Coordinates of C-alpha atoms and ligand atoms in Angstrom, one line a residue:
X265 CA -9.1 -31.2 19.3
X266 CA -12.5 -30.0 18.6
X267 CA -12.0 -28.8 14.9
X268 CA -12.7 -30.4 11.8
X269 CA -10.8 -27.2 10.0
X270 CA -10.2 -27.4 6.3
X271 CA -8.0 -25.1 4.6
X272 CA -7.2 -24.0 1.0
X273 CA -3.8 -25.0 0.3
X274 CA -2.3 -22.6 -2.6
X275 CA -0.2 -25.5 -3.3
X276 CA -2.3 -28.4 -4.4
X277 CA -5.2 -25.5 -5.4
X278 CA -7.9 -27.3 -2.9
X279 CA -9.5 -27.2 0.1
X280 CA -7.9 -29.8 2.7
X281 CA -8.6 -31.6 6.1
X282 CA -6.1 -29.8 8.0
X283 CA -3.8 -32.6 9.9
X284 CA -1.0 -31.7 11.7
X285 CA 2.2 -33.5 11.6
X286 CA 2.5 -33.5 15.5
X287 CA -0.5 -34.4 17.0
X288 CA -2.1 -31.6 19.1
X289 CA 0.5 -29.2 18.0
X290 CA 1.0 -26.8 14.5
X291 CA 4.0 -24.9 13.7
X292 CA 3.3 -21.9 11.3
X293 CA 5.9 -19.9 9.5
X294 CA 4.8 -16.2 8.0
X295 CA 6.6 -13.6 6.3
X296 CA 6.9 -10.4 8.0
X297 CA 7.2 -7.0 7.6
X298 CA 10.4 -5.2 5.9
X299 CA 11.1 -2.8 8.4
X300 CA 11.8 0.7 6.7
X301 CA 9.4 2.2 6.3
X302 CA 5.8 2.6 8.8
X303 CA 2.9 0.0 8.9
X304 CA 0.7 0.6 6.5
X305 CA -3.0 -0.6 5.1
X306 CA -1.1 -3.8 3.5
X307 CA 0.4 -4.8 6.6
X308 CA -3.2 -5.0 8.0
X309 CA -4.2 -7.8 6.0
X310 CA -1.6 -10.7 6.5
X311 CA -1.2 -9.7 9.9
X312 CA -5.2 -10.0 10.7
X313 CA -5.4 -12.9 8.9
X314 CA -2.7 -15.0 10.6
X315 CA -3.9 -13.9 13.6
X316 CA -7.6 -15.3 13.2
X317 CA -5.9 -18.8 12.1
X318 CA -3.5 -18.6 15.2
X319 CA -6.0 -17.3 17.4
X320 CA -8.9 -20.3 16.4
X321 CA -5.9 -23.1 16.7
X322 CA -5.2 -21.9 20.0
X323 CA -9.0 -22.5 21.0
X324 CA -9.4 -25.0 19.6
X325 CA -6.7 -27.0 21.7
X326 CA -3.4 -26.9 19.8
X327 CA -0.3 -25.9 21.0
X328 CA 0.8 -23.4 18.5
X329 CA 4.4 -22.2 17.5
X330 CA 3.7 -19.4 15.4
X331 CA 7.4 -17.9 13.6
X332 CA 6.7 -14.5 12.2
X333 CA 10.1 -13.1 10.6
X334 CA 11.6 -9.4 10.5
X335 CA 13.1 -8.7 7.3
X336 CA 15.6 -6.2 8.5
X337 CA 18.5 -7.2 5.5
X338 CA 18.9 -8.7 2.4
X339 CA 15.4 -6.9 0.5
X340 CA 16.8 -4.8 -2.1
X341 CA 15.1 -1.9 -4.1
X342 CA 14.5 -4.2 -6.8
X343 CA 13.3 -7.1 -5.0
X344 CA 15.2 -9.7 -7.0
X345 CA 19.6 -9.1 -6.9
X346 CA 20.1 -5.8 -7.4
X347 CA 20.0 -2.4 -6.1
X348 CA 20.3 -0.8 -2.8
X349 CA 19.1 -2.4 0.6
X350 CA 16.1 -1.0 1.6
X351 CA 17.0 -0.7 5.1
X352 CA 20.4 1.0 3.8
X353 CA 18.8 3.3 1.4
X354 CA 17.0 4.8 4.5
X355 CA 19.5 4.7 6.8
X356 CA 22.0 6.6 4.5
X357 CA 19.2 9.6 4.1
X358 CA 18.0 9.8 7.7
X359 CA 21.9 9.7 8.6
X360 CA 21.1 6.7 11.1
X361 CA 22.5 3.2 11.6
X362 CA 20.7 0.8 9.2
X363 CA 19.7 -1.0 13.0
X364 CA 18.6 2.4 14.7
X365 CA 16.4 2.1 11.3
X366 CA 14.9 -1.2 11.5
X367 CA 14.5 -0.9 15.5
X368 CA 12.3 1.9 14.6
X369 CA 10.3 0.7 12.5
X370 CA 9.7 -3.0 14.4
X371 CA 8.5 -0.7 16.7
X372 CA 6.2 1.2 14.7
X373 CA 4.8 -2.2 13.5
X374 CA 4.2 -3.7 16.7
X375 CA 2.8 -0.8 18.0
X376 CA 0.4 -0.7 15.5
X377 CA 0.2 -4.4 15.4
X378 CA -0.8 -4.2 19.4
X379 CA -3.8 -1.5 18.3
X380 CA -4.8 -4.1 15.9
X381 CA -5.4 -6.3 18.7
X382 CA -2.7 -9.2 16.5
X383 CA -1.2 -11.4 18.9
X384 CA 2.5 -11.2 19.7
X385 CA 3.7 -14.4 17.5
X386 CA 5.4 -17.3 19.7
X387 CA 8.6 -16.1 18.0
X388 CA 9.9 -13.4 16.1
X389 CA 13.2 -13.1 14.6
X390 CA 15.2 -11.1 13.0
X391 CA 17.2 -11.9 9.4
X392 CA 20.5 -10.2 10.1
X393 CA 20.1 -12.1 13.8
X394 CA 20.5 -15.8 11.7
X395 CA 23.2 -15.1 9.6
X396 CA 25.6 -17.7 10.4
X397 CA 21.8 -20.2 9.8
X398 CA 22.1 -18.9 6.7
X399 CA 25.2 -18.9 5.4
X400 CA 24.8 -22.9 6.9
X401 CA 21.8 -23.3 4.6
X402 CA 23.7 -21.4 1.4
X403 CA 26.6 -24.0 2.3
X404 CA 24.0 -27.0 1.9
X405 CA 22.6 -25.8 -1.3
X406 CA 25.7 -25.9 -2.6
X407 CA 26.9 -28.9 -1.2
X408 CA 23.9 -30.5 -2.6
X409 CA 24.6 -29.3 -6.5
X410 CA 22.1 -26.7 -6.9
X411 CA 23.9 -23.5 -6.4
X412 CA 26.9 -22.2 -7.8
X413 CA 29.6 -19.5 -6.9
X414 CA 30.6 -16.5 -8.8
X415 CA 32.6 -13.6 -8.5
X416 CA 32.2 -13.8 -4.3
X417 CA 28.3 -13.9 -5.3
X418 CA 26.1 -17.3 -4.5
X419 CA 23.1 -17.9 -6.8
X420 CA 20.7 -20.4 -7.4
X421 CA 21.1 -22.5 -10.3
X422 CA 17.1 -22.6 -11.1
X423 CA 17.4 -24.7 -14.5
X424 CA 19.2 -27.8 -12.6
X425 CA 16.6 -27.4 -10.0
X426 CA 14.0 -27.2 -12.6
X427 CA 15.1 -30.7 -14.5
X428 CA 15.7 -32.5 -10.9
X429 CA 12.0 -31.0 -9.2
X430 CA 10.7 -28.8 -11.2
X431 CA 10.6 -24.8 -10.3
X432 CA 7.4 -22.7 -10.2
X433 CA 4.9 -25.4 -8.8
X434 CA 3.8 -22.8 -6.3
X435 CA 2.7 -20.0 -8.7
X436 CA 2.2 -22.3 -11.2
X437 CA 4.4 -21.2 -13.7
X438 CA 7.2 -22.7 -15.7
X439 CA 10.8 -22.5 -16.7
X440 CA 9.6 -21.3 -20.0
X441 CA 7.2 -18.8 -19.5
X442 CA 9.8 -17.0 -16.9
X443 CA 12.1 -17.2 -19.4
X444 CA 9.9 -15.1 -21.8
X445 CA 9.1 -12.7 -19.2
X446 CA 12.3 -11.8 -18.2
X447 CA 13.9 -9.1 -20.3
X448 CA 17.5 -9.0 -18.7
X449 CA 20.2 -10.8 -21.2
X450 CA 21.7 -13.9 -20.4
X451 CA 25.6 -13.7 -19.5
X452 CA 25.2 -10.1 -18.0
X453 CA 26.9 -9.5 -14.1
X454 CA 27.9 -12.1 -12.6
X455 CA 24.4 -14.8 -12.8
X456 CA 24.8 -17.7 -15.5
X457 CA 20.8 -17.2 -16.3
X458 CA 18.4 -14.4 -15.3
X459 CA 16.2 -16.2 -13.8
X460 CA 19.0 -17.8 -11.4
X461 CA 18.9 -16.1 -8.1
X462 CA 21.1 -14.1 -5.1
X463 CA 22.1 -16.7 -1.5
X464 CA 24.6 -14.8 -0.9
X465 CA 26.0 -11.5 -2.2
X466 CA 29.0 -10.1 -2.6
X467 CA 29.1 -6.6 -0.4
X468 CA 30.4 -3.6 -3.1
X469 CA 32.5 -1.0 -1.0
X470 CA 29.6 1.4 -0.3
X471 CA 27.5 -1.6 1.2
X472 CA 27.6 -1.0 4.8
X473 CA 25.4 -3.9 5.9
X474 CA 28.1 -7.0 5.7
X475 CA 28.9 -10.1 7.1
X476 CA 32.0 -12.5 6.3
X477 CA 31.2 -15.8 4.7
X478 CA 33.3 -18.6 3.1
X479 CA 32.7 -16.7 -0.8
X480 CA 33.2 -13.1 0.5
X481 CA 32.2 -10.3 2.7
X482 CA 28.7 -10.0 2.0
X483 CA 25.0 -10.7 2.7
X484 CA 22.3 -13.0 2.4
X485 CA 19.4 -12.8 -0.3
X486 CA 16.4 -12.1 0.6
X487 CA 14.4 -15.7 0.1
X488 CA 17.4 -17.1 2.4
X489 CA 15.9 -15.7 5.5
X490 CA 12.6 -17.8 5.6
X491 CA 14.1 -20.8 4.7
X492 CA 17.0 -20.7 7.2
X493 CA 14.8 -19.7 10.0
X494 CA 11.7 -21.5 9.3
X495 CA 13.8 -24.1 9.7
X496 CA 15.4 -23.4 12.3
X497 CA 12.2 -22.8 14.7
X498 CA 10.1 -25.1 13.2
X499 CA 12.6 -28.0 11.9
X500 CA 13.0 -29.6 8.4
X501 CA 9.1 -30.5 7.9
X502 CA 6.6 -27.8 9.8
X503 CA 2.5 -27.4 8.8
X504 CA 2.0 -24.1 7.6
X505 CA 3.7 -21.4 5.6
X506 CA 1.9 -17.9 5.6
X507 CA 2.2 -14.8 3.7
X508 CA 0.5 -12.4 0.9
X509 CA -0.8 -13.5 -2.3
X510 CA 2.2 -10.5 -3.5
X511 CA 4.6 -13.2 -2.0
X512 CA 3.9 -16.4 -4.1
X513 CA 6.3 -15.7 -6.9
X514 CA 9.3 -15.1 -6.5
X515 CA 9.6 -15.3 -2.7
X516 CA 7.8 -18.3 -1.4
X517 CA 8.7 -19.8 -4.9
X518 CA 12.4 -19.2 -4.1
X519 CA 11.7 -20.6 -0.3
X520 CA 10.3 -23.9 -2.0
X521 CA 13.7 -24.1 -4.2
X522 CA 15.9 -23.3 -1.8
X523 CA 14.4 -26.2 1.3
X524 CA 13.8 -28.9 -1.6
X525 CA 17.5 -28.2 -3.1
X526 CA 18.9 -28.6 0.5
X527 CA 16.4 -31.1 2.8
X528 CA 15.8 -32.7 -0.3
X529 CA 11.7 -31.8 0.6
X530 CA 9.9 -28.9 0.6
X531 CA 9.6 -27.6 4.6
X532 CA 5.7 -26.8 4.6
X533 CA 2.8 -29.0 4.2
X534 CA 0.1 -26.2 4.0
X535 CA 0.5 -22.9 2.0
X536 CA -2.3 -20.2 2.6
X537 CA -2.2 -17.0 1.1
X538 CA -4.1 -14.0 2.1
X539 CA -5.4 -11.9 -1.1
X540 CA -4.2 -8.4 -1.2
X541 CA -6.1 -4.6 -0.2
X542 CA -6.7 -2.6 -3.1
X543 CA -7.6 1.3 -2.7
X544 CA -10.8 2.5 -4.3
X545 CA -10.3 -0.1 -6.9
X546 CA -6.9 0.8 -7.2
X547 CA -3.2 -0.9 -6.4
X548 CA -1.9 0.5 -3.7
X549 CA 1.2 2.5 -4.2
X550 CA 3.5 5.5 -3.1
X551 CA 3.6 6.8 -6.5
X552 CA 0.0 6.4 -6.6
X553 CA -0.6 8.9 -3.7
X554 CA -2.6 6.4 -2.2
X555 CA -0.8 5.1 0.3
X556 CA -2.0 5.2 3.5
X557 CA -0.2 4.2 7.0
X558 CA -2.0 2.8 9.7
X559 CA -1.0 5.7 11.7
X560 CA -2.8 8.1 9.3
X561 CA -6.1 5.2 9.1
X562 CA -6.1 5.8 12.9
X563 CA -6.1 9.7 13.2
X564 CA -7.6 10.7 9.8
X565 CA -4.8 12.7 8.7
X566 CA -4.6 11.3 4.7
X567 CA -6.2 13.3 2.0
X568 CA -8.3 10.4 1.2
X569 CA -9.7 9.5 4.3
X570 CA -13.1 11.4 5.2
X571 CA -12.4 10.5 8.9
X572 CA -10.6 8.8 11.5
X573 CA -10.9 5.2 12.0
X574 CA -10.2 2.9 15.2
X575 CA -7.8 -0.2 15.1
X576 CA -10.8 -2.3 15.5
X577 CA -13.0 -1.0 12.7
X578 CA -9.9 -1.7 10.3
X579 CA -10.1 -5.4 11.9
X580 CA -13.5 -5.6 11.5
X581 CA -13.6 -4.6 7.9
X582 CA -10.8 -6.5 6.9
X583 CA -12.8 -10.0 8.9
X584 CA -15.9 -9.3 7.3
X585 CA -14.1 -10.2 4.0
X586 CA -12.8 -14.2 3.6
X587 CA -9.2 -13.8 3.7
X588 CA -8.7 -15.4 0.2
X589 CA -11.3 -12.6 -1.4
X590 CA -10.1 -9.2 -2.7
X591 CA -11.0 -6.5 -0.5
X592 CA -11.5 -2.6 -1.8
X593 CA -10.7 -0.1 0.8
X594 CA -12.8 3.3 0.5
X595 CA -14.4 5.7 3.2
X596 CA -18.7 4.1 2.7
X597 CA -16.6 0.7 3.5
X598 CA -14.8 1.5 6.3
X599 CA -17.5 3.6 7.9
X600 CA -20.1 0.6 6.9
X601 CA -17.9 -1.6 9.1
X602 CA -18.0 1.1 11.9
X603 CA -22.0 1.3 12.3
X604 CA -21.4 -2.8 11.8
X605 CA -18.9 -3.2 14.6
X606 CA -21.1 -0.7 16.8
X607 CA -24.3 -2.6 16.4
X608 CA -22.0 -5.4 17.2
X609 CA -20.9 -4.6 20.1
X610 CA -23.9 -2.8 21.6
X611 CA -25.8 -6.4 20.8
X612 CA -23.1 -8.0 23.0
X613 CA -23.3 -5.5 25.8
X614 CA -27.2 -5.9 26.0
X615 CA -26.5 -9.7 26.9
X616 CA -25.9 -8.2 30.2
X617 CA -29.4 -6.6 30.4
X618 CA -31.3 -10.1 29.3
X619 CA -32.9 -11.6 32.8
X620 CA -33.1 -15.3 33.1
X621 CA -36.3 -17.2 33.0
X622 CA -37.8 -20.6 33.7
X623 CA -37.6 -21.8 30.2
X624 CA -35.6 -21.3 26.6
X625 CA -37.3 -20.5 23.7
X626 CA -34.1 -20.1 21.9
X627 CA -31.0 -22.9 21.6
X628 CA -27.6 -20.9 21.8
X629 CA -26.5 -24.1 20.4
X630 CA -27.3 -22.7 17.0
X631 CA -24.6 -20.2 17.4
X632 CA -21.9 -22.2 18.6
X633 CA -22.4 -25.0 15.5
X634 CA -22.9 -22.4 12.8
X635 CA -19.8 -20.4 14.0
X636 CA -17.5 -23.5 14.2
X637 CA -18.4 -24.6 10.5
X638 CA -17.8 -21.4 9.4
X639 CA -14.4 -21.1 11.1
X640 CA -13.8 -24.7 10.0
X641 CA -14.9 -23.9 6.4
X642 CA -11.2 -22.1 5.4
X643 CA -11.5 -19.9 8.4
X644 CA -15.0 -17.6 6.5
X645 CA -15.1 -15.2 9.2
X646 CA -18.1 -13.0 7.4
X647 CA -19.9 -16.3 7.8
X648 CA -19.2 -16.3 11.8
X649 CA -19.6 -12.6 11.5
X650 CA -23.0 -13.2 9.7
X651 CA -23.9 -15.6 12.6
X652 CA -23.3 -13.4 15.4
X653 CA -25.7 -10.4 13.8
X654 CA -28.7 -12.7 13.4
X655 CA -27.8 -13.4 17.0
X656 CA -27.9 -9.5 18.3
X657 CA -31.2 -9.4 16.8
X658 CA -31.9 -12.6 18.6
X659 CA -30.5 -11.1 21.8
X660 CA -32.6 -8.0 20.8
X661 CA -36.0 -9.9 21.5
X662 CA -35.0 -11.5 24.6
X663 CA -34.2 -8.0 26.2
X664 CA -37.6 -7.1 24.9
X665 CA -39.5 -10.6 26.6
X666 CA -40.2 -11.6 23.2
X667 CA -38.3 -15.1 23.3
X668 CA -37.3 -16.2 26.4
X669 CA -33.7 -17.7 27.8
X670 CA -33.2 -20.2 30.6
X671 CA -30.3 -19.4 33.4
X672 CA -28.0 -22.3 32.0
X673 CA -28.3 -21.3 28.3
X674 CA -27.8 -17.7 29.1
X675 CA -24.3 -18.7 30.4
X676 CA -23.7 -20.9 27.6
X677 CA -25.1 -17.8 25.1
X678 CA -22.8 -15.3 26.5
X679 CA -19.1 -18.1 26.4
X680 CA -20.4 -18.8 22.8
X681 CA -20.3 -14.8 21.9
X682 CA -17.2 -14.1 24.1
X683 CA -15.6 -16.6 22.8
X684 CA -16.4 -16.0 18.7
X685 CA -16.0 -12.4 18.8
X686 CA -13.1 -11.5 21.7
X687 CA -10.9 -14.7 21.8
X688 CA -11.1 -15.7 18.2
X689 CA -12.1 -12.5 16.1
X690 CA -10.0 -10.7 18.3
X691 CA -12.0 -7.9 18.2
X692 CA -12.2 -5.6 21.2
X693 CA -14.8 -3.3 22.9
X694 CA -13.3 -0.4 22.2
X695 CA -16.1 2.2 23.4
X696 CA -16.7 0.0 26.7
X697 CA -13.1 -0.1 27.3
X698 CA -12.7 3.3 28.2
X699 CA -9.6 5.4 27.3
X700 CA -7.1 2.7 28.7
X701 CA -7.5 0.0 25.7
X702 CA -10.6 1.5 24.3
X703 CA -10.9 4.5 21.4
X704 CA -8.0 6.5 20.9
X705 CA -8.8 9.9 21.3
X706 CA -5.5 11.1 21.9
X707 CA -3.5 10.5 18.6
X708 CA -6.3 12.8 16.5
X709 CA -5.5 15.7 19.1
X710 CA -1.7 15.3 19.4
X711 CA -1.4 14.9 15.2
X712 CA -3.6 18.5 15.2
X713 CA -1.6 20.1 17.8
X714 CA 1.6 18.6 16.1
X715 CA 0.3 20.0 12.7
X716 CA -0.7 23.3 14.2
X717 CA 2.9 23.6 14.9
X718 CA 4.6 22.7 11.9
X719 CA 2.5 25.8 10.0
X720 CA 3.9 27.6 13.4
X721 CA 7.4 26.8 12.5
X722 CA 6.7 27.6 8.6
X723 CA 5.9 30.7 9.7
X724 CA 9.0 31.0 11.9
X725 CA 6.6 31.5 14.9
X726 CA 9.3 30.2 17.3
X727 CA 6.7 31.2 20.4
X728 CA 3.8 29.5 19.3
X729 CA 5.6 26.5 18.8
X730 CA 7.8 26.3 22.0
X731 CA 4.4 26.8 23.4
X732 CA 2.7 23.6 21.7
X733 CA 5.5 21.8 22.5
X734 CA 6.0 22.8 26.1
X735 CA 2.0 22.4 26.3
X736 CA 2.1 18.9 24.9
X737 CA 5.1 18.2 27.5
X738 CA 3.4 19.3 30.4
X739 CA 0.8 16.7 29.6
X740 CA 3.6 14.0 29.4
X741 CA 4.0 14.1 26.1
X742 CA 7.6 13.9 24.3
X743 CA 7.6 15.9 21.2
X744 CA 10.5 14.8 18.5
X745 CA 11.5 16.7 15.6
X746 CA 13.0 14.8 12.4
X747 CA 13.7 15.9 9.2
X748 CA 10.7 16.3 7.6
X749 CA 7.8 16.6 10.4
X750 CA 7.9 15.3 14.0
X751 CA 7.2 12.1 16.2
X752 CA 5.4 12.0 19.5
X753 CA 5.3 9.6 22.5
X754 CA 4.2 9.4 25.8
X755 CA 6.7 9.7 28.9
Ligands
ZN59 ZN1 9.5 -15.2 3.6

């Protein structure tokens, strides 16, 4: 293990030598998506992220088992006990199975997740896959005095956890102050305190997603997931926990709870937590009209985007920010990290064009230190980002003859860049590439045809759109209509 890597640990609110429990080997745990609904700018973040501190692990000599959950039951509309699943909500107005939904959408994300150039994580499973883990975990909650049972329901019993632990050390809030924020009444369903919350709920008759347990037919909560499964994969003590800033309270609060009520210890040692993507300044939100998929990033086609943008310019720009920092999405920022990734890239591809000679004026050693105390430093990737510019204009003069590069360090120069920007930024060449793995210019085209024919079928211009569609066939690809527009793929 080469790295020295330190890492802000949300927990203990420092910066800390990052030791792993296992020697030569790190288990990470993150939260996933909730699959109703398409990837979106949010989803970017996390996943990025994750995928940098998996990514520099790897080459840095670990062996890495990296867990990254689907939530596909269990998150209800109102993200604490009540309301409808989301996954059921959508599955009841698209007339579909609430799997057909969540299939759908885990592959929306990892298709997107794939243009993003994130990693496939070592494992990735699924909550309704691990219910019988959960209802085990519930069961040892309860066993161990924390939870209690009513009406067929599970909950937490947060204020006995509170006097024998303490509750809230993650977020750092306390009993009291939740208290005063919650405006429910005491004594109302079926909960003995608001602040108590769902392991297992009680299915009502119109809930189609259910499973029997020992208290009723039913489902689990939504914090159950990542502590049963976490577990699971990555055993009773694992080194880091992942997720969102948006996550810290209640979720990964819940999660600490939940593993200290039943292991008697909380599961992770680190907790890192991305900040979030704001729009213009702004929250983003569906009833803010700002809400943009990655889809729509990638082919332009949102009101508030001035242009397309490829996968790897929403990678760069969300690197060139450290991970803990806010970052504002608008159009001068994205298309700042364009001309920023192209200058980028073309540097790298002018490496090829430098010719060796007897002696090095420059030491590509400089690189290679610089970018591993960045990456060390909490993982500052604008720093190794940083690093790598002042070496295109380094690489600049040497294609001119100003400095001068020996054979050997010209080797050495080209690993160090390789190695910094395509193993561990993960970013990709996108223009050199060619049309395989390179730009997408076949999703902007398809979404205008697509659109052309939606104002066809407005119009009730059966012929023009037959012909679109028959068009878009004959180049292999598969037009599908839904409700409310149409979906495309290629045969
Ligand atoms: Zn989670």
């Amino acid at each position: 293990m080469d790295t020295k890597l330190t890492i802000y640990n949300t927990l203990t609110r420092r910066k800390e030598a990052f030791e792993p429990l296992t020697p030569g080997r790190v288990g990470i745990y993150v939260c996933g998506p909730t699959v109703y609904g398409d990837p979106h700018l949010g989803h970017a973040r996390p996943a990025v992220t994750f995928d940098l501190l998996f990514r520099y692990l790897k080459a840095s000599g670990y062996r890495v088992r990296y867990v990254r959950n689907i939530t596909d039951v269990g998150h209800l509309e109102h993200d604490a006990d009540e309301g409808e699943d989301k996954i059921a909500k959508k599955a009841r107005l698209e007339q579909l199975e609430p799997m057909e939904v969540a299939h759908y959408y885990t592959e929306r994300y990892r298709r997107a997740m794939e243009a993003l150039n994130v990693l496939s994580p070592s494992i990735e499973p699924h909550a309704s896959g691990h219910i019988i883990e959960q209802i085990a975990f519930v069961q040892r909650i309860l066993d161990a005095g924390f939870a209690y049972v009513s009406n067929g329901s599970v909950y937490f019993d947060v204020e006995k956890y509170d006097a024998a632990h303490r509750y809230g050390i993650l977020s750092g809030r306390n009993l009291e102050d939740i208290v005063a924020n919650t405006r429910e009444l005491d004594g109302q369903g079926d909960k003995r305190h608001s602040y108590d919350f769902a392991l297992w709920k009680k299915a009502a008759p119109e809930h189609i997603m259910r499973w029997p347990s020992p208290w009723s037919d039913g489902f689990p909560g939504w914090h159950m997931e990542c502590s049963a499964m976490s577990t699971k994969y990555l055993g009773e003590r694992f080194d880091i926990h992942g997720g969102g800033m948006d996550l810290m309270f209640p979720h990964h609060e819940c999660e600490i709870a939940q593993s200290t009520a039943a292991l008697g210890h909380d599961s992770a040692r680190y907790w890192v937590h991305n900040n979030m993507i704001t729009i213009n300044g702004q929250k983003m939100g569906k009833s803010l009209g700002n809400f943009i998929t990655l889809d729509e990033l990638f082919s332009g086609s949102h009101r508030l985007l001035a242009q397309a943008y490829t996968p790897m310019t929403v990678r760069f720009f969300v690197l060139q920010a450290h991970y803990r920092s806010t970052l504002d999405f608008s159009n001068e920022a994205l298309q700042a990290a364009e001309k920023g990734l192209d200058r980028l890239m073309k540097g790298i591809e002018a490496l090829d064009k430098v010719k060796p000679a007897a002696v090095s004026t420059v030491d590509p050693a400089e690189l290679e230190t610089r970018c591993r105390a960045a990456m060390d430093d909490d993982l500052n990737s604008p720093m190794v980002i940083s690093a790598l510019f002042d070496w295109v204009r380094t690489i600049n003069s040497l294609v001119d003859g100003k400095q001068t590069i020996a054979a050997e360090d010209l080797e050495r120069l080209k690993a160090t860049v390789h190695r910094y920007a395509f193993d561990i930024l993960g970013l990709r060449d996108e223009k050199a590439a060619g049309a395989a793995s390179g730009r997408d210019y076949v999703t902007p085209l398809v979404e205008m045809l697509l659109a052309e024919r939606m104002q066809a079928r407005a119009a009730k211009d059966w012929a023009a759109s037959d012909r679109i569609r028959d068009g878009l066939a004959a180049a292999g690809i598969r037009v599908k209509d839904r409700k409310d527009g149409s979906d495309w793929e290629l045969e």
